[in-house]
Amino acid sequence: CADLAMYEAKQRGKNQLYFYQTELTEKILRRREIEEALKHANYDQEFYLVYQAQVANHSQQISAETLIRWQHPILGNIRPDQFIGIAEDTKQILKLGQWILEKAFTQTYQWNQKSATPVHLSVNISPIQFHEPTFVDCILEIQRKTQVNPQHITLELTEGILISNIEDALTKIKALAQLGYQLSIDDFGTGYSSLSYFQKLPIHELKIDQSFVKHLPGSEEDIAIIETIIQLAKSKNLTIVAEGVETEAQVDFFKAHQSAILMQGYFFSHPETAQEFEKQFLTL
Ligand code: C2E
Ligand code: MG
Ligand code: MG
Ligand code: MG
């Protein structure tokens, strides 16, 4: 007579495999769906930018990060985490990235036309977009077209950009800084870039990834990491942006530091539409 427990274990194994396969199939189907939707998207009707305030601890400046949103007519709201990677794999990000830059530069120009204090916007740049040979020319062309002042723009790069091709990164970052753009390293601390790169790079800002902010002020380990980043920024005269600031205790933690720190997170504001951001943050 066979061991009943063995039958059961076998069945459980089969079930697990079944679940795994359906999950995988669903993932592949979802991916195809998004790929197709991206290919056929009507950008002006489906995509829009939202703006999340960055609040300075020591100045009155108005800054925000621009973030893309996608409202598809059938699939509904699709989050950037779900489609940016696919857009990168299929190179759709080149077209989308250009659209984002045009929108963000236009908005920056328009807000600065009517605002009493300068409005500063930061734009996320995909590594695929950045490593295109025409990237700097493309920025220049959009700058001319939109009449934006580069000093009102921060370009957010990721550590991946620095690692994959440091020579290309160096040349482009120098050119962009020369044109007057501010350069920021997004999700700082999550990549593997060597600190020695920073000696060579004319960057202006480090964005502390929200994974380090999340457990503040309770986590000694995260405090140690953040203190190190703040020290590094101070020694190089860089601005710090703290991402994902959600609680008053986190605000107090950053305010206690005598450095230029911008705080960004749900404590102050969620990403808002242009209209809403204008109402809440612009001084006309
Ligand atoms: P990111 O650039 O690091 O953006 C920060 C993300 O954190 C945003 O998510 C923002 O909505 C979210 N966030 C802000 N404050 C808080 C907070 O207090 N708590 C928590 N838990 N989250 C907060 P979002 O908009 O979903 O974007 C996710 C990622 O997608 C971005 O990470 C960026 O890598 C990418 N992305 C978004 N917009 C663009 C874009 O226009 N171009 C490119 N290339 N990538 C983009
Ligand atoms: Mg960003
Ligand atoms: Mg970030
Ligand atoms: Mg992040």
Short mmCIF file of N, CA, C and O in Angstrom, two decimals, residues 22-117:
data_model
loop_
_atom_site.label_atom_id
_atom_site.label_comp_id
_atom_site.label_asym_id
_atom_site.label_seq_id
_atom_site.Cartn_x
_atom_site.Cartn_y
_atom_site.Cartn_z
N THR A 22 0.26 29.73 -14.12
CA THR A 22 -0.76 30.75 -14.42
C THR A 22 -0.23 32.14 -14.14
O THR A 22 -0.50 33.07 -14.90
N GLU A 23 0.50 32.25 -13.04
CA GLU A 23 1.06 33.56 -12.70
C GLU A 23 1.97 34.05 -13.82
O GLU A 23 1.92 35.21 -14.23
N LEU A 24 2.80 33.13 -14.31
CA LEU A 24 3.75 33.48 -15.36
C LEU A 24 3.02 33.88 -16.63
O LEU A 24 3.34 34.88 -17.27
N THR A 25 1.99 33.08 -17.00
CA THR A 25 1.22 33.38 -18.20
C THR A 25 0.56 34.75 -18.06
O THR A 25 0.57 35.55 -18.99
N GLU A 26 0.01 35.02 -16.89
CA GLU A 26 -0.62 36.32 -16.67
C GLU A 26 0.37 37.45 -16.85
O GLU A 26 0.06 38.48 -17.44
N LYS A 27 1.57 37.25 -16.32
CA LYS A 27 2.60 38.28 -16.43
C LYS A 27 2.96 38.53 -17.89
O LYS A 27 3.10 39.68 -18.32
N ILE A 28 3.11 37.44 -18.65
CA ILE A 28 3.47 37.59 -20.06
C ILE A 28 2.35 38.29 -20.83
O ILE A 28 2.61 39.18 -21.63
N LEU A 29 1.10 37.90 -20.54
CA LEU A 29 -0.03 38.51 -21.22
C LEU A 29 -0.13 40.00 -20.90
O LEU A 29 -0.37 40.83 -21.78
N ARG A 30 0.06 40.32 -19.62
CA ARG A 30 0.00 41.72 -19.19
C ARG A 30 1.08 42.54 -19.90
O ARG A 30 0.85 43.65 -20.35
N ARG A 31 2.24 41.94 -19.99
CA ARG A 31 3.36 42.60 -20.65
C ARG A 31 3.06 42.89 -22.11
O ARG A 31 3.28 43.99 -22.62
N ARG A 32 2.50 41.88 -22.82
CA ARG A 32 2.12 42.05 -24.23
C ARG A 32 1.09 43.17 -24.38
O ARG A 32 1.17 43.98 -25.28
N GLU A 33 0.13 43.13 -23.45
CA GLU A 33 -0.96 44.12 -23.47
C GLU A 33 -0.38 45.54 -23.38
O GLU A 33 -0.75 46.43 -24.15
N ILE A 34 0.55 45.71 -22.43
CA ILE A 34 1.14 47.03 -22.22
C ILE A 34 2.01 47.42 -23.42
O ILE A 34 1.98 48.57 -23.88
N GLU A 35 2.76 46.45 -23.95
CA GLU A 35 3.58 46.71 -25.13
C GLU A 35 2.74 47.23 -26.28
O GLU A 35 3.09 48.22 -26.92
N GLU A 36 1.63 46.55 -26.54
CA GLU A 36 0.73 46.94 -27.63
C GLU A 36 0.13 48.32 -27.37
O GLU A 36 0.08 49.17 -28.25
N ALA A 37 -0.31 48.51 -26.13
CA ALA A 37 -0.94 49.78 -25.77
C ALA A 37 0.04 50.94 -25.93
O ALA A 37 -0.32 52.02 -26.37
N LEU A 38 1.31 50.69 -25.58
CA LEU A 38 2.34 51.73 -25.72
C LEU A 38 2.54 52.07 -27.19
O LEU A 38 2.68 53.24 -27.56
N LYS A 39 2.57 51.02 -28.01
CA LYS A 39 2.81 51.20 -29.44
C LYS A 39 1.73 52.09 -30.06
O LYS A 39 2.01 52.89 -30.94
N HIS A 40 0.50 51.90 -29.59
CA HIS A 40 -0.61 52.60 -30.23
C HIS A 40 -1.12 53.79 -29.43
O HIS A 40 -2.16 54.36 -29.75
N ALA A 41 -0.38 54.16 -28.39
CA ALA A 41 -0.87 55.21 -27.50
C ALA A 41 -0.97 56.56 -28.21
O ALA A 41 -0.11 56.92 -29.01
N ASN A 42 -2.02 57.28 -27.90
CA ASN A 42 -2.14 58.67 -28.31
C ASN A 42 -1.62 59.51 -27.14
O ASN A 42 -2.35 59.74 -26.17
N TYR A 43 -0.37 59.90 -27.22
CA TYR A 43 0.30 60.51 -26.06
C TYR A 43 -0.49 61.66 -25.44
O TYR A 43 -0.70 61.70 -24.23
N ASP A 44 -0.89 62.61 -26.28
CA ASP A 44 -1.54 63.81 -25.72
C ASP A 44 -2.86 63.50 -25.02
O ASP A 44 -3.27 64.25 -24.14
N GLN A 45 -3.48 62.40 -25.42
CA GLN A 45 -4.76 62.07 -24.78
C GLN A 45 -4.59 61.14 -23.59
O GLN A 45 -5.40 61.16 -22.67
N GLU A 46 -3.55 60.31 -23.60
CA GLU A 46 -3.45 59.29 -22.57
C GLU A 46 -2.45 59.60 -21.45
O GLU A 46 -2.62 59.17 -20.32
N PHE A 47 -1.39 60.33 -21.79
CA PHE A 47 -0.36 60.62 -20.78
C PHE A 47 -0.50 62.04 -20.24
O PHE A 47 -0.93 62.94 -20.96
N TYR A 48 -0.12 62.20 -19.01
CA TYR A 48 -0.01 63.56 -18.45
C TYR A 48 1.04 63.55 -17.35
O TYR A 48 1.41 62.49 -16.84
N LEU A 49 1.51 64.72 -17.00
CA LEU A 49 2.51 64.82 -15.95
C LEU A 49 1.86 65.29 -14.66
O LEU A 49 0.94 66.09 -14.68
N VAL A 50 2.36 64.75 -13.55
CA VAL A 50 1.96 65.26 -12.24
C VAL A 50 3.21 65.82 -11.57
O VAL A 50 4.34 65.51 -11.98
N TYR A 51 2.99 66.64 -10.55
CA TYR A 51 4.09 67.40 -9.94
C TYR A 51 4.07 67.20 -8.44
O TYR A 51 3.04 67.43 -7.80
N GLN A 52 5.20 66.76 -7.88
CA GLN A 52 5.26 66.56 -6.44
C GLN A 52 6.25 67.55 -5.83
O GLN A 52 7.43 67.58 -6.20
N ALA A 53 5.73 68.35 -4.90
CA ALA A 53 6.53 69.42 -4.31
C ALA A 53 7.76 68.89 -3.58
O ALA A 53 7.73 67.80 -3.00
N GLN A 54 8.83 69.67 -3.63
CA GLN A 54 10.04 69.41 -2.85
C GLN A 54 10.21 70.63 -1.95
O GLN A 54 10.42 71.73 -2.43
N VAL A 55 10.08 70.41 -0.66
CA VAL A 55 10.05 71.53 0.28
C VAL A 55 11.43 71.74 0.90
O VAL A 55 12.01 70.81 1.46
N ALA A 56 11.94 72.96 0.79
CA ALA A 56 13.29 73.26 1.28
C ALA A 56 13.27 73.56 2.76
O ALA A 56 12.34 74.18 3.26
N ASN A 57 14.31 73.10 3.47
CA ASN A 57 14.36 73.39 4.90
C ASN A 57 14.93 74.78 5.20
O ASN A 57 14.72 75.32 6.25
N HIS A 58 15.63 75.36 4.22
CA HIS A 58 16.27 76.65 4.50
C HIS A 58 15.99 77.73 3.47
O HIS A 58 16.66 78.74 3.42
N SER A 59 15.02 77.51 2.56
CA SER A 59 14.73 78.59 1.61
C SER A 59 13.29 78.54 1.13
O SER A 59 12.55 77.62 1.47
N GLN A 60 12.91 79.53 0.36
CA GLN A 60 11.52 79.66 -0.08
C GLN A 60 11.30 79.13 -1.49
O GLN A 60 10.24 79.28 -2.05
N GLN A 61 12.33 78.53 -2.08
CA GLN A 61 12.21 78.17 -3.49
C GLN A 61 11.08 77.16 -3.74
O GLN A 61 10.75 76.36 -2.87
N ILE A 62 10.48 77.26 -4.93
CA ILE A 62 9.42 76.32 -5.30
C ILE A 62 10.02 75.28 -6.24
O ILE A 62 10.49 75.61 -7.32
N SER A 63 10.04 74.01 -5.80
CA SER A 63 10.56 72.94 -6.64
C SER A 63 9.58 71.78 -6.66
O SER A 63 8.83 71.57 -5.71
N ALA A 64 9.63 71.02 -7.74
CA ALA A 64 8.80 69.82 -7.82
C ALA A 64 9.45 68.82 -8.75
O ALA A 64 10.19 69.18 -9.66
N GLU A 65 9.14 67.55 -8.49
CA GLU A 65 9.55 66.50 -9.43
C GLU A 65 8.37 66.21 -10.34
O GLU A 65 7.23 66.10 -9.88
N THR A 66 8.63 66.09 -11.64
CA THR A 66 7.57 65.71 -12.57
C THR A 66 7.55 64.19 -12.68
O THR A 66 8.60 63.55 -12.79
N LEU A 67 6.35 63.63 -12.63
CA LEU A 67 6.18 62.17 -12.73
C LEU A 67 5.11 61.87 -13.77
O LEU A 67 4.09 62.56 -13.85
N ILE A 68 5.36 60.86 -14.58
CA ILE A 68 4.42 60.53 -15.66
C ILE A 68 3.23 59.72 -15.15
O ILE A 68 3.38 58.91 -14.25
N ARG A 69 2.08 59.97 -15.73
CA ARG A 69 0.88 59.17 -15.46
C ARG A 69 0.25 58.75 -16.78
O ARG A 69 0.30 59.49 -17.74
N TRP A 70 -0.32 57.52 -16.78
CA TRP A 70 -0.92 56.98 -18.00
C TRP A 70 -2.35 56.54 -17.71
O TRP A 70 -2.56 55.62 -16.93
N GLN A 71 -3.29 57.19 -18.36
CA GLN A 71 -4.70 56.81 -18.24
C GLN A 71 -5.13 56.23 -19.58
O GLN A 71 -5.43 56.97 -20.52
N HIS A 72 -5.12 54.90 -19.66
CA HIS A 72 -5.45 54.25 -20.93
C HIS A 72 -6.98 54.10 -21.05
O HIS A 72 -7.64 53.78 -20.07
N PRO A 73 -7.54 54.35 -22.26
CA PRO A 73 -9.00 54.34 -22.41
C PRO A 73 -9.64 53.01 -22.02
O PRO A 73 -10.77 52.99 -21.54
N ILE A 74 -8.95 51.89 -22.20
CA ILE A 74 -9.55 50.59 -21.85
C ILE A 74 -8.88 49.98 -20.61
O ILE A 74 -9.55 49.50 -19.70
N LEU A 75 -7.55 50.03 -20.55
CA LEU A 75 -6.84 49.38 -19.45
C LEU A 75 -6.87 50.21 -18.17
O LEU A 75 -6.47 49.73 -17.11
N GLY A 76 -7.30 51.45 -18.28
CA GLY A 76 -7.38 52.30 -17.09
C GLY A 76 -6.03 52.87 -16.72
O GLY A 76 -5.14 53.02 -17.57
N ASN A 77 -5.86 53.12 -15.42
CA ASN A 77 -4.64 53.76 -14.95
C ASN A 77 -3.51 52.73 -14.84
O ASN A 77 -3.64 51.74 -14.16
N ILE A 78 -2.41 52.99 -15.54
CA ILE A 78 -1.25 52.08 -15.48
C ILE A 78 -0.10 52.82 -14.81
O ILE A 78 0.25 53.93 -15.22
N ARG A 79 0.48 52.18 -13.79
CA ARG A 79 1.52 52.87 -13.01
C ARG A 79 2.88 52.83 -13.71
O ARG A 79 3.19 51.87 -14.41
N PRO A 80 3.70 53.88 -13.51
CA PRO A 80 5.01 53.93 -14.16
C PRO A 80 5.87 52.69 -13.89
O PRO A 80 6.58 52.23 -14.78
N ASP A 81 5.77 52.14 -12.68
CA ASP A 81 6.54 50.92 -12.37
C ASP A 81 6.20 49.80 -13.34
O ASP A 81 7.01 48.91 -13.59
N GLN A 82 4.95 49.81 -13.84
CA GLN A 82 4.51 48.75 -14.74
C GLN A 82 4.90 48.97 -16.19
O GLN A 82 5.02 48.01 -16.94
N PHE A 83 5.04 50.26 -16.61
CA PHE A 83 5.28 50.44 -18.04
C PHE A 83 6.64 51.06 -18.42
O PHE A 83 7.07 50.90 -19.55
N ILE A 84 7.32 51.72 -17.49
CA ILE A 84 8.61 52.35 -17.87
C ILE A 84 9.62 51.29 -18.31
O ILE A 84 10.26 51.42 -19.35
N GLY A 85 9.70 50.21 -17.56
CA GLY A 85 10.63 49.13 -17.92
C GLY A 85 10.34 48.53 -19.28
O GLY A 85 11.25 48.28 -20.07
N ILE A 86 9.06 48.33 -19.57
CA ILE A 86 8.66 47.78 -20.87
C ILE A 86 8.98 48.79 -21.97
O ILE A 86 9.49 48.43 -23.03
N ALA A 87 8.69 50.06 -21.70
CA ALA A 87 8.99 51.12 -22.68
C ALA A 87 10.49 51.18 -22.96
O ALA A 87 10.92 51.47 -24.08
N GLU A 88 11.29 50.86 -21.93
CA GLU A 88 12.75 50.85 -22.12
C GLU A 88 13.16 49.66 -22.99
O GLU A 88 13.93 49.82 -23.94
N ASP A 89 12.61 48.49 -22.68
CA ASP A 89 12.96 47.28 -23.43
C ASP A 89 12.60 47.42 -24.91
O ASP A 89 13.29 46.89 -25.77
N THR A 90 11.49 48.09 -25.19
CA THR A 90 11.02 48.19 -26.58
C THR A 90 11.49 49.49 -27.25
O THR A 90 11.09 49.77 -28.37
N LYS A 91 12.27 50.29 -26.50
CA LYS A 91 12.76 51.58 -27.01
C LYS A 91 11.67 52.63 -27.20
O LYS A 91 11.94 53.71 -27.72
N GLN A 92 10.44 52.30 -26.81
CA GLN A 92 9.38 53.31 -26.87
C GLN A 92 9.73 54.50 -25.97
O GLN A 92 9.22 55.59 -26.14
N ILE A 93 10.60 54.26 -25.00
CA ILE A 93 10.96 55.31 -24.04
C ILE A 93 11.62 56.50 -24.75
O ILE A 93 11.58 57.62 -24.24
N LEU A 94 12.21 56.26 -25.93
CA LEU A 94 12.84 57.37 -26.64
C LEU A 94 11.81 58.41 -27.05
O LEU A 94 11.98 59.61 -26.82
N LYS A 95 10.72 57.93 -27.62
CA LYS A 95 9.64 58.83 -28.04
C LYS A 95 8.93 59.41 -26.81
O LYS A 95 8.69 60.62 -26.72
N LEU A 96 8.62 58.53 -25.85
CA LEU A 96 7.91 58.98 -24.65
C LEU A 96 8.76 59.96 -23.85
O LEU A 96 8.28 60.98 -23.36
N GLY A 97 10.04 59.66 -23.74
CA GLY A 97 10.95 60.52 -22.99
C GLY A 97 11.03 61.91 -23.59
O GLY A 97 11.10 62.92 -22.87
N GLN A 98 11.00 61.97 -24.90
CA GLN A 98 11.03 63.26 -25.59
C GLN A 98 9.74 64.03 -25.32
O GLN A 98 9.77 65.24 -25.06
N TRP A 99 8.64 63.30 -25.35
CA TRP A 99 7.34 63.92 -25.06
C TRP A 99 7.34 64.49 -23.63
O TRP A 99 6.89 65.61 -23.40
N ILE A 100 7.88 63.72 -22.69
CA ILE A 100 7.95 64.15 -21.29
C ILE A 100 8.78 65.43 -21.16
O ILE A 100 8.39 66.39 -20.50
N LEU A 101 9.94 65.44 -21.83
CA LEU A 101 10.81 66.62 -21.77
C LEU A 101 10.10 67.86 -22.33
O LEU A 101 10.17 68.94 -21.74
N GLU A 102 9.42 67.69 -23.44
CA GLU A 102 8.71 68.83 -24.04
C GLU A 102 7.64 69.37 -23.11
O GLU A 102 7.50 70.58 -22.94
N LYS A 103 6.88 68.46 -22.51
CA LYS A 103 5.80 68.87 -21.59
C LYS A 103 6.40 69.57 -20.36
O LYS A 103 5.92 70.62 -19.94
N ALA A 104 7.42 68.95 -19.79
CA ALA A 104 8.00 69.48 -18.55
C ALA A 104 8.66 70.84 -18.80
O ALA A 104 8.51 71.77 -18.00
N PHE A 105 9.38 70.98 -19.92
CA PHE A 105 10.04 72.25 -20.23
C PHE A 105 8.99 73.34 -20.48
O PHE A 105 9.13 74.48 -20.04
N THR A 106 7.93 72.98 -21.21
CA THR A 106 6.87 73.95 -21.50
C THR A 106 6.22 74.42 -20.21
O THR A 106 6.01 75.62 -19.99
N GLN A 107 5.93 73.47 -19.31
CA GLN A 107 5.30 73.82 -18.03
C GLN A 107 6.21 74.71 -17.21
O GLN A 107 5.76 75.68 -16.59
N THR A 108 7.50 74.40 -17.20
CA THR A 108 8.47 75.21 -16.45
C THR A 108 8.47 76.64 -16.99
O THR A 108 8.44 77.61 -16.22
N TYR A 109 8.51 76.76 -18.31
CA TYR A 109 8.52 78.09 -18.92
C TYR A 109 7.26 78.85 -18.54
O TYR A 109 7.32 80.00 -18.09
N GLN A 110 6.10 78.20 -18.68
CA GLN A 110 4.83 78.87 -18.41
C GLN A 110 4.71 79.29 -16.95
O GLN A 110 4.27 80.40 -16.65
N TRP A 111 5.09 78.42 -16.02
CA TRP A 111 4.98 78.77 -14.61
C TRP A 111 5.92 79.92 -14.25
O TRP A 111 5.58 80.79 -13.47
N ASN A 112 7.11 79.91 -14.84
CA ASN A 112 8.03 80.99 -14.54
C ASN A 112 7.59 82.32 -15.14
O ASN A 112 7.97 83.38 -14.65
N GLN A 113 6.76 82.26 -16.19
CA GLN A 113 6.22 83.50 -16.76
C GLN A 113 5.28 84.17 -15.77
O GLN A 113 5.21 85.39 -15.71
N LYS A 114 4.54 83.37 -14.98
CA LYS A 114 3.55 84.01 -14.11
C LYS A 114 3.87 83.98 -12.62
O LYS A 114 3.21 84.64 -11.84
N SER A 115 4.89 83.22 -12.22
CA SER A 115 5.18 83.09 -10.79
C SER A 115 6.08 84.22 -10.29
O SER A 115 6.97 84.68 -10.99
N ALA A 116 5.82 84.65 -9.05
CA ALA A 116 6.62 85.70 -8.45
C ALA A 116 8.01 85.17 -8.06
O ALA A 116 8.99 85.90 -8.14
N THR A 117 8.07 83.91 -7.63
CA THR A 117 9.37 83.30 -7.31
C THR A 117 9.68 82.22 -8.36
O THR A 117 8.77 81.60 -8.89
#
